Amino acid sequence: MKVIVNGRVMEIAENTNLWDLVVSCKVKPEAVVAELNEQVAGRDLWVNIILTEGDRLELVSLVGGG
Amino acid sequence: MEDHLVIGGRELKNRFLIGTGKFGNKQVMREAIVSSGTELVTVALRRIDLEHDNENILAFIPENVTLMINTSGARNAQEAVRIARIAREAGYGNWIKIEVINDSRYLLPDNQETVKATEILAADGFVVLPYMNPDLYAARNLVKAGAAAIMPLGSFIGSNQGLKLKILIDVLIEEIDEVPIIVDAGIGLPSHAADAMETGADAVLVNTAIAVAGDPVRMAIAFSKAIEAGRIAYLAGAGREQRTAAASSPLTGFLYNE
């Protein structure tokens, strides 16, 4: 099943939830903000969000900036 | 006599804002922030790197410091609004620095798109601090649009050139009294910051000059003293510059006969 993560197509298993996907990206969940199909998904909901074909996910975090 | 800086209904005791970009060492960044006494720092929002480890910058920002997300990366008002809303929904607060830039060479802000973004976000309850090219009409429009402060650039971001746009910044300081004026971008030395404060700027934002200094912590301290000195000098009411000399002691009673 294909989803788009940070602009790139990613192949994932059916019934993958958002928490598992984030963890598989080797990032600390507490440092990441997830925007799924242009809506921010609260971290406490990730485990209940099952991804579907064509979902567009942005995983962002704070970085240094002026 | 009390001297307060109020932005968006909130009092800041310190007129020194710091940007967190370009620090090679995050622990040094943290020490610089602490040494500066700043109460407000800017950060940016970016896609995480899916290939490599991502450092968590929040771990290096003292807890008592307010975060202001900037909308860097936004090329138009719509993109700036999106970044702001993501930041707020993610729990990073509602203070937002609008940065709308469509030029990678000079990183000049687009005043028109900045005004549009300010209007939308101010109406949506954000405390909006727009980064702008110092134009009086754009500044007036930003005030009308609901900006909580105005942030004119001193010179190009990261250039350390100082207050190249001083005469236009001075116009804003003179003409805009509804909101604070915070000089942001291009400040390269503590003397530049002092100059801005002596002229009547309400605060300054400094990033590169500290981050790239040989000793960022020391440089943050230098800036802090300069900003305080500049503000006190402004309040003290400096004498005017004049074209010719004016003697310090009387021109009579000299120890000689004519």
CSV table of C-alpha atoms in Angstrom, one decimal:
chain,number,residue,atom,x,y,z
A,1,MET,CA,0.0,0.0,0.0
A,2,LYS,CA,1.4,3.4,-1.0
A,3,VAL,CA,1.3,6.5,1.2
A,4,ILE,CA,3.2,9.8,0.7
A,5,VAL,CA,5.5,10.8,3.5
A,6,ASN,CA,7.3,14.1,3.4
A,7,GLY,CA,6.6,14.3,-0.3
A,8,ARG,CA,8.0,10.8,-1.1
A,9,VAL,CA,6.1,7.7,-1.9
A,10,MET,CA,6.5,5.0,0.8
A,11,GLU,CA,5.3,1.4,0.6
A,12,ILE,CA,3.7,0.2,3.9
A,13,ALA,CA,1.8,-2.8,5.0
A,14,GLU,CA,-2.1,-2.7,5.2
A,15,ASN,CA,-3.5,-1.7,8.6
A,16,THR,CA,-0.3,0.2,9.6
A,17,ASN,CA,-1.2,2.7,12.3
A,18,LEU,CA,0.4,6.2,12.4
A,19,TRP,CA,2.3,5.5,15.6
A,20,ASP,CA,4.0,2.5,14.1
A,21,LEU,CA,4.9,4.3,11.0
A,22,VAL,CA,6.5,7.2,12.9
A,23,VAL,CA,8.5,4.8,15.0
A,24,SER,CA,9.7,3.0,11.9
A,25,CYS,CA,11.1,6.2,10.6
A,26,LYS,CA,13.6,6.1,13.5
A,27,VAL,CA,12.4,9.4,15.1
A,28,LYS,CA,11.4,10.1,18.7
A,29,PRO,CA,7.6,10.5,18.5
A,30,GLU,CA,7.7,13.3,21.2
A,31,ALA,CA,9.8,15.5,18.9
A,32,VAL,CA,7.6,15.0,15.8
A,33,VAL,CA,4.4,16.7,14.6
A,34,ALA,CA,2.3,14.7,12.2
A,35,GLU,CA,0.0,16.3,9.7
A,36,LEU,CA,-2.2,13.8,7.9
A,37,ASN,CA,-4.1,15.0,4.8
A,38,GLU,CA,-3.6,18.6,6.0
A,39,GLN,CA,-4.8,18.1,9.5
A,40,VAL,CA,-2.6,17.8,12.5
A,41,ALA,CA,-3.1,14.5,14.3
A,42,GLY,CA,-2.6,14.7,18.1
A,43,ARG,CA,0.1,12.3,19.2
A,44,ASP,CA,-2.2,10.5,21.6
A,45,LEU,CA,-4.4,9.5,18.7
A,46,TRP,CA,-1.7,8.1,16.4
A,47,VAL,CA,-2.0,4.5,17.6
A,48,ASN,CA,-5.7,4.6,16.6
A,49,ILE,CA,-5.2,6.1,13.1
A,50,ILE,CA,-5.0,3.4,10.5
A,51,LEU,CA,-3.4,4.7,7.3
A,52,THR,CA,-5.1,4.2,3.9
A,53,GLU,CA,-3.9,4.2,0.3
A,54,GLY,CA,-2.8,7.6,-0.9
A,55,ASP,CA,-2.7,9.2,2.5
A,56,ARG,CA,-0.4,12.3,2.6
A,57,LEU,CA,1.6,12.6,5.7
A,58,GLU,CA,4.0,15.4,6.8
A,59,LEU,CA,6.3,14.6,9.7
A,60,VAL,CA,7.8,17.8,10.9
A,61,SER,CA,9.7,19.1,13.8
A,62,LEU,CA,11.2,22.3,15.2
A,63,VAL,CA,14.6,23.2,14.1
A,64,GLY,CA,16.8,26.2,14.7
A,65,GLY,CA,15.8,29.4,12.9
A,66,GLY,CA,16.0,33.1,13.0
B,1,MET,CA,10.8,54.8,36.4
B,2,GLU,CA,9.4,51.6,34.8
B,3,ASP,CA,10.3,50.8,31.2
B,4,HIS,CA,8.1,48.0,29.9
B,5,LEU,CA,7.9,46.3,26.5
B,6,VAL,CA,4.5,44.9,25.9
B,7,ILE,CA,3.8,42.7,22.9
B,8,GLY,CA,0.4,41.1,22.4
B,9,GLY,CA,-0.7,41.9,25.9
B,10,ARG,CA,2.4,40.3,27.4
B,11,GLU,CA,5.1,42.1,29.2
B,12,LEU,CA,8.7,41.3,28.3
B,13,LYS,CA,11.4,42.5,30.7
B,14,ASN,CA,14.1,41.9,28.2
B,15,ARG,CA,14.4,43.7,24.8
B,16,PHE,CA,16.8,41.1,23.3
B,17,LEU,CA,15.2,38.4,21.1
B,18,ILE,CA,17.4,35.5,19.8
B,19,GLY,CA,17.2,33.2,16.8
B,20,THR,CA,18.3,29.6,17.2
B,21,GLY,CA,19.6,28.9,13.7
B,22,LYS,CA,23.1,28.1,12.7
B,23,PHE,CA,24.5,27.1,16.1
B,24,GLY,CA,27.1,24.4,15.5
B,25,ASN,CA,26.7,23.2,19.1
B,26,LYS,CA,23.3,23.1,20.7
B,27,GLN,CA,24.6,23.1,24.2
B,28,VAL,CA,26.5,26.3,23.4
B,29,MET,CA,23.3,27.7,22.0
B,30,ARG,CA,21.5,26.9,25.3
B,31,GLU,CA,24.3,28.7,27.3
B,32,ALA,CA,24.1,31.7,25.0
B,33,ILE,CA,20.3,31.9,25.4
B,34,VAL,CA,20.6,31.7,29.2
B,35,SER,CA,23.5,34.2,29.3
B,36,SER,CA,21.5,36.7,27.2
B,37,GLY,CA,18.6,36.8,29.5
B,38,THR,CA,16.2,36.6,26.5
B,39,GLU,CA,12.6,35.6,27.1
B,40,LEU,CA,11.7,34.9,23.5
B,41,VAL,CA,13.5,32.8,20.9
B,42,THR,CA,12.5,31.9,17.3
B,43,VAL,CA,12.5,28.5,15.8
B,44,ALA,CA,11.5,27.0,12.4
B,45,LEU,CA,9.4,24.1,11.3
B,46,ARG,CA,10.8,21.6,8.8
B,47,ARG,CA,10.2,18.1,7.5
B,48,ILE,CA,12.2,15.6,9.6
B,49,ASP,CA,15.0,13.9,7.9
B,50,LEU,CA,13.9,10.3,7.3
B,51,GLU,CA,17.4,9.1,6.5
B,52,HIS,CA,19.3,10.3,9.6
B,53,ASP,CA,18.9,11.1,13.3
B,54,ASN,CA,17.1,14.3,14.1
B,55,GLU,CA,18.2,16.4,17.1
B,56,ASN,CA,15.5,17.7,19.3
B,57,ILE,CA,16.1,21.4,19.6
B,58,LEU,CA,13.5,21.8,22.4
B,59,ALA,CA,15.8,19.9,24.7
B,60,PHE,CA,18.2,22.8,24.4
B,61,ILE,CA,15.8,25.7,25.0
B,62,PRO,CA,15.3,26.7,28.6
B,63,GLU,CA,11.8,26.1,29.8
B,64,ASN,CA,11.1,29.7,30.9
B,65,VAL,CA,11.7,31.0,27.4
B,66,THR,CA,8.8,31.5,25.0
B,67,LEU,CA,9.0,30.0,21.6
B,68,MET,CA,8.0,31.9,18.5
B,69,ILE,CA,7.8,29.7,15.4
B,70,ASN,CA,8.7,31.5,12.2
B,71,THR,CA,7.1,30.7,8.9
B,72,SER,CA,10.4,30.4,7.1
B,73,GLY,CA,10.0,28.3,3.9
B,74,ALA,CA,6.6,30.0,3.2
B,75,ARG,CA,6.6,31.5,-0.3
B,76,ASN,CA,3.2,33.1,0.0
B,77,ALA,CA,0.6,34.0,2.6
B,78,GLN,CA,-1.2,30.7,2.3
B,79,GLU,CA,1.9,28.7,3.1
B,80,ALA,CA,2.7,31.0,6.0
B,81,VAL,CA,-0.8,30.5,7.4
B,82,ARG,CA,-0.5,26.7,7.1
B,83,ILE,CA,2.8,26.6,9.0
B,84,ALA,CA,1.4,28.8,11.7
B,85,ARG,CA,-1.7,26.6,12.2
B,86,ILE,CA,0.4,23.4,12.3
B,87,ALA,CA,2.6,25.0,14.9
B,88,ARG,CA,-0.3,26.0,17.1
B,89,GLU,CA,-2.1,22.7,16.7
B,90,ALA,CA,1.1,21.0,17.7
B,91,GLY,CA,1.0,22.9,20.9
B,92,TYR,CA,3.8,25.3,20.2
B,93,GLY,CA,1.8,28.4,21.1
B,94,ASN,CA,0.3,31.2,19.2
B,95,TRP,CA,3.2,33.6,18.8
B,96,ILE,CA,4.2,33.6,15.2
B,97,LYS,CA,6.9,35.4,13.2
B,98,ILE,CA,5.7,35.8,9.6
B,99,GLU,CA,8.5,35.3,7.2
B,100,VAL,CA,7.3,35.1,3.5
B,101,ILE,CA,10.3,35.0,1.2
B,102,ASN,CA,10.4,34.2,-2.5
B,103,ASP,CA,14.0,35.2,-3.2
B,104,SER,CA,16.9,32.9,-2.3
B,105,ARG,CA,19.7,35.4,-3.0
B,106,TYR,CA,18.8,38.3,-0.7
B,107,LEU,CA,16.0,36.6,1.4
B,108,LEU,CA,13.9,39.7,1.2
B,109,PRO,CA,10.5,39.5,2.7
B,110,ASP,CA,7.4,40.0,0.5
B,111,ASN,CA,5.5,42.8,2.2
B,112,GLN,CA,2.3,42.2,0.3
B,113,GLU,CA,2.0,38.5,1.2
B,114,THR,CA,3.1,39.3,4.7
B,115,VAL,CA,0.2,41.8,5.1
B,116,LYS,CA,-2.2,39.1,3.8
B,117,ALA,CA,-0.9,36.4,6.2
B,118,THR,CA,-0.9,38.9,9.1
B,119,GLU,CA,-4.6,39.7,8.5
B,120,ILE,CA,-5.6,36.1,8.4
B,121,LEU,CA,-3.6,34.9,11.4
B,122,ALA,CA,-4.4,38.0,13.6
B,123,ALA,CA,-8.1,37.4,13.0
B,124,ASP,CA,-7.5,33.7,14.0
B,125,GLY,CA,-6.1,34.7,17.4
B,126,PHE,CA,-2.4,34.5,16.8
B,127,VAL,CA,0.1,37.0,18.2
B,128,VAL,CA,1.7,38.0,14.9
B,129,LEU,CA,5.1,39.6,14.5
B,130,PRO,CA,5.7,40.1,10.8
B,131,TYR,CA,9.2,40.3,9.4
B,132,MET,CA,9.2,43.0,6.7
B,133,ASN,CA,11.1,45.3,4.3
B,134,PRO,CA,10.9,48.7,6.0
B,135,ASP,CA,8.3,50.5,4.0
B,136,LEU,CA,6.1,53.0,5.9
B,137,TYR,CA,2.9,52.1,3.9
B,138,ALA,CA,3.4,48.4,4.4
B,139,ALA,CA,4.1,49.0,8.1
B,140,ARG,CA,0.8,50.9,8.4
B,141,ASN,CA,-1.0,48.1,6.6
B,142,LEU,CA,0.5,45.6,9.0
B,143,VAL,CA,-0.7,47.6,12.0
B,144,LYS,CA,-4.2,47.7,10.4
B,145,ALA,CA,-4.0,44.0,9.8
B,146,GLY,CA,-3.5,43.3,13.5
B,147,ALA,CA,0.3,42.9,13.9
B,148,ALA,CA,1.4,42.8,17.5
B,149,ALA,CA,4.8,44.3,16.5
B,150,ILE,CA,6.6,45.2,13.3
B,151,MET,CA,10.0,43.7,12.5
B,152,PRO,CA,11.9,45.6,9.8
B,153,LEU,CA,15.1,44.1,8.5
B,154,GLY,CA,18.4,46.0,9.3
B,155,SER,CA,20.1,44.3,6.3
B,156,PHE,CA,20.0,41.0,4.6
B,157,ILE,CA,19.5,37.9,6.9
B,158,GLY,CA,22.8,36.5,8.0
B,159,SER,CA,24.8,39.2,6.3
B,160,ASN,CA,26.1,40.9,9.5
B,161,GLN,CA,26.0,44.2,7.6
B,162,GLY,CA,24.3,46.1,10.4
B,163,LEU,CA,21.6,48.8,9.9
B,164,LYS,CA,22.0,49.4,6.2
B,165,LEU,CA,18.3,50.4,6.1
B,166,LYS,CA,18.6,52.7,9.1
B,167,ILE,CA,17.0,55.8,7.6
B,168,LEU,CA,13.9,53.8,6.7
B,169,ILE,CA,13.8,52.0,10.1
B,170,ASP,CA,14.0,55.5,11.7
B,171,VAL,CA,11.0,56.5,9.7
B,172,LEU,CA,9.0,53.6,11.1
B,173,ILE,CA,10.2,54.3,14.7
B,174,GLU,CA,9.1,57.9,14.2
B,175,GLU,CA,5.8,57.3,12.5
B,176,ILE,CA,4.4,54.0,14.0
B,177,ASP,CA,3.5,54.3,17.6
B,178,GLU,CA,0.7,51.7,17.9
B,179,VAL,CA,3.0,48.7,18.1
B,180,PRO,CA,6.6,48.0,19.0
B,181,ILE,CA,9.3,48.1,16.3
B,182,ILE,CA,11.8,45.3,16.6
B,183,VAL,CA,14.8,45.4,14.3
B,184,ASP,CA,15.4,42.0,12.9
B,185,ALA,CA,18.1,40.6,10.5
B,186,GLY,CA,21.5,41.7,9.6
B,187,ILE,CA,22.6,42.9,13.0
B,188,GLY,CA,26.3,41.9,13.1
B,189,LEU,CA,27.8,43.6,16.1
B,190,PRO,CA,26.6,44.8,19.5
B,191,SER,CA,27.2,48.4,18.4
B,192,HIS,CA,24.6,47.8,15.6
B,193,ALA,CA,22.1,46.7,18.3
B,194,ALA,CA,23.0,49.6,20.5
B,195,ASP,CA,22.5,52.0,17.6
B,196,ALA,CA,19.0,50.6,16.9
B,197,MET,CA,18.1,50.9,20.6
B,198,GLU,CA,19.5,54.5,20.9
B,199,THR,CA,17.3,55.6,18.0
B,200,GLY,CA,14.2,54.3,19.7
B,201,ALA,CA,13.7,50.7,18.5
B,202,ASP,CA,11.8,48.7,21.1
B,203,ALA,CA,13.8,45.5,20.8
B,204,VAL,CA,16.2,43.7,18.4
B,205,LEU,CA,16.3,40.1,17.2
B,206,VAL,CA,19.8,38.7,16.6
B,207,ASN,CA,20.8,35.2,15.3
B,208,THR,CA,23.7,34.8,13.0
B,209,ALA,CA,26.0,37.3,14.8
B,210,ILE,CA,25.8,35.2,17.9
B,211,ALA,CA,25.7,31.7,16.4
B,212,VAL,CA,28.8,32.2,14.2
B,213,ALA,CA,30.9,34.2,16.8
B,214,GLY,CA,34.1,32.5,18.0
B,215,ASP,CA,32.5,32.5,21.5
B,216,PRO,CA,28.7,32.7,21.1
B,217,VAL,CA,28.1,32.8,24.9
B,218,ARG,CA,30.4,35.8,25.3
B,219,MET,CA,28.9,37.5,22.2
B,220,ALA,CA,25.4,37.0,23.6
B,221,ILE,CA,26.5,38.8,26.8
B,222,ALA,CA,28.1,41.6,24.8
B,223,PHE,CA,24.8,42.0,22.9
B,224,SER,CA,22.8,42.0,26.1
B,225,LYS,CA,24.9,44.8,27.5
B,226,ALA,CA,24.7,46.8,24.3
B,227,ILE,CA,21.0,46.5,24.0
B,228,GLU,CA,20.6,47.6,27.6
B,229,ALA,CA,23.0,50.5,27.1
B,230,GLY,CA,21.2,51.6,24.0
B,231,ARG,CA,17.8,51.6,25.7
B,232,ILE,CA,19.1,53.5,28.7
B,233,ALA,CA,20.7,56.1,26.4
B,234,TYR,CA,17.5,56.5,24.5
B,235,LEU,CA,15.6,57.1,27.7
B,236,ALA,CA,18.3,59.5,28.9
B,237,GLY,CA,17.8,61.7,26.0
B,238,ALA,CA,21.0,62.1,24.0
B,239,GLY,CA,22.4,65.6,23.0
B,240,ARG,CA,22.2,66.6,19.4
B,241,GLU,CA,25.0,66.2,16.9
B,242,GLN,CA,26.3,69.6,15.7
B,243,ARG,CA,28.6,70.7,12.9
B,244,THR,CA,31.2,72.6,14.9
B,245,ALA,CA,32.9,72.3,18.2
B,246,ALA,CA,31.3,73.3,21.5
B,247,ALA,CA,34.0,73.7,24.3
B,248,SER,CA,33.7,71.7,27.5
B,249,SER,CA,35.1,74.4,29.7
B,250,PRO,CA,34.6,78.2,29.7
B,251,LEU,CA,36.5,80.2,27.1
B,252,THR,CA,37.6,82.7,29.8
B,253,GLY,CA,40.0,82.7,32.7
B,254,PHE,CA,42.9,81.2,30.7
B,255,LEU,CA,46.3,81.3,32.4
B,256,TYR,CA,47.7,83.8,30.1
B,257,ASN,CA,47.3,87.5,29.2
B,258,GLU,CA,46.0,88.5,25.8
